[in-house]
């Protein structure tokens, strides 16, 4: 299954000099025409993107010693804790942190791109590092060719007058950590310049693929993506193809993008149904939500005539991260002189709770081989 490429030559105007964010550079390297195709389309944020933005803020607050927001559930709190622990692992003893750092990549007097680096680090030995948090479930591959991170590296090199930058991507949901030492700033700048020039060419190329189409807003009108979908559908019904490992891999990679697009189609259909009550013969069927017992103490008291404390506790679950938070607060409050940091209090609480913690069975997901 080949990549679909489509040339656009007529009826289009070069897109001028609007700022291209670092987050788009990887997409545009693979599909220069994506910039023009998405021009003027409204930005529609998904629930996952909203959560990711809020979690980025919570990590920044935690690293700055600020109180966490009260909106997070236990899983989200644990994700933040993993990020904070990873930051200290990368930084080491005596490191200084700068959260949500504005970075600019200049080409002489012209700004090529600018964005926000999640975390910039100046280590005690004078070396420079940065970390980008990713809260999704898709493993990041080829970090050395990640131009978003390369742009952040240039910004950090400029900020700290460094000749290189140790850049990390950390994905706490899937326990995936990768890093790459970016050097040769002139070469990085030249590559970014080339990407931008290709996007602003009068002849733009569309190239459909899993990575570049994953977050593209123009998939619904893109001829290259349509060709890719037709190719996938034409092959998907042939059971004999599933016996060939190489074909299965190609179908899997193509199918990931199509699956996401089909999910967007389903969301759009639900929206039409909510507006009118039905759409094309389809309606929404609601199911009752999961049952919860928010007032555990009240429930235990009401059932005390029938269940002993031990019997009741067998039916209850304890949140490991919630227990660590509560215990850390007590440890910090009772520390001599009141000078214990929140990080140290959580470390001590974690040590006390860890012997009683048991992890659930691991789950298996498909990921790129490192």
mmCIF file of N, CA and C in Angstrom, residues 323-325 327-328 331 344-354:
data_model
loop_
_atom_site.group_PDB
_atom_site.id
_atom_site.type_symbol
_atom_site.label_atom_id
_atom_site.label_comp_id
_atom_site.label_asym_id
_atom_site.label_seq_id
_atom_site.Cartn_x
_atom_site.Cartn_y
_atom_site.Cartn_z
ATOM 1 N N UNK A 323 -4.323 8.273 48.907
ATOM 2 C CA UNK A 323 -3.754 7.982 50.216
ATOM 3 C C UNK A 323 -2.393 8.657 50.377
ATOM 4 N N UNK A 324 -1.579 8.634 49.315
ATOM 5 C CA UNK A 324 -0.265 9.292 49.360
ATOM 6 C C UNK A 324 -0.435 10.799 49.550
ATOM 7 N N UNK A 325 -1.397 11.401 48.840
ATOM 8 C CA UNK A 325 -1.635 12.842 48.974
ATOM 9 C C UNK A 325 -2.034 13.211 50.397
ATOM 10 N N UNK A 327 -1.538 11.509 53.190
ATOM 11 C CA UNK A 327 -0.443 11.233 54.106
ATOM 12 C C UNK A 327 0.666 12.274 53.971
ATOM 13 N N UNK A 328 0.971 12.679 52.741
ATOM 14 C CA UNK A 328 2.008 13.688 52.516
ATOM 15 C C UNK A 328 1.640 15.016 53.174
ATOM 16 N N UNK A 331 2.390 14.633 56.842
ATOM 17 C CA UNK A 331 3.840 14.607 57.088
ATOM 18 C C UNK A 331 4.429 16.004 56.973
ATOM 19 N N UNK A 344 9.415 16.244 49.053
ATOM 20 C CA UNK A 344 9.995 15.337 50.042
ATOM 21 C C UNK A 344 8.907 14.647 50.847
ATOM 22 N N UNK A 345 7.852 15.380 51.200
ATOM 23 C CA UNK A 345 6.752 14.779 51.962
ATOM 24 C C UNK A 345 6.080 13.671 51.148
ATOM 25 N N UNK A 346 5.905 13.891 49.848
ATOM 26 C CA UNK A 346 5.279 12.865 49.003
ATOM 27 C C UNK A 346 6.201 11.659 48.841
ATOM 28 N N UNK A 347 7.499 11.909 48.796
ATOM 29 C CA UNK A 347 8.436 10.789 48.692
ATOM 30 C C UNK A 347 8.344 9.894 49.926
ATOM 31 N N UNK A 348 8.311 10.520 51.115
ATOM 32 C CA UNK A 348 8.199 9.736 52.350
ATOM 33 C C UNK A 348 6.860 8.996 52.414
ATOM 34 N N UNK A 349 5.789 9.688 51.999
ATOM 35 C CA UNK A 349 4.470 9.047 52.008
ATOM 36 C C UNK A 349 4.427 7.863 51.052
ATOM 37 N N UNK A 350 5.049 8.021 49.887
ATOM 38 C CA UNK A 350 5.090 6.945 48.902
ATOM 39 C C UNK A 350 5.799 5.719 49.471
ATOM 40 N N UNK A 351 6.891 5.931 50.191
ATOM 41 C CA UNK A 351 7.636 4.822 50.793
ATOM 42 C C UNK A 351 6.792 4.086 51.824
ATOM 43 N N UNK A 352 5.983 4.820 52.589
ATOM 44 C CA UNK A 352 5.150 4.198 53.615
ATOM 45 C C UNK A 352 3.993 3.394 53.005
ATOM 46 N N UNK A 353 3.456 3.897 51.894
ATOM 47 C CA UNK A 353 2.291 3.255 51.285
ATOM 48 C C UNK A 353 2.678 2.108 50.356
ATOM 49 N N UNK A 354 3.843 2.206 49.718
ATOM 50 C CA UNK A 354 4.240 1.263 48.669
ATOM 51 C C UNK A 354 4.145 -0.214 49.069
#
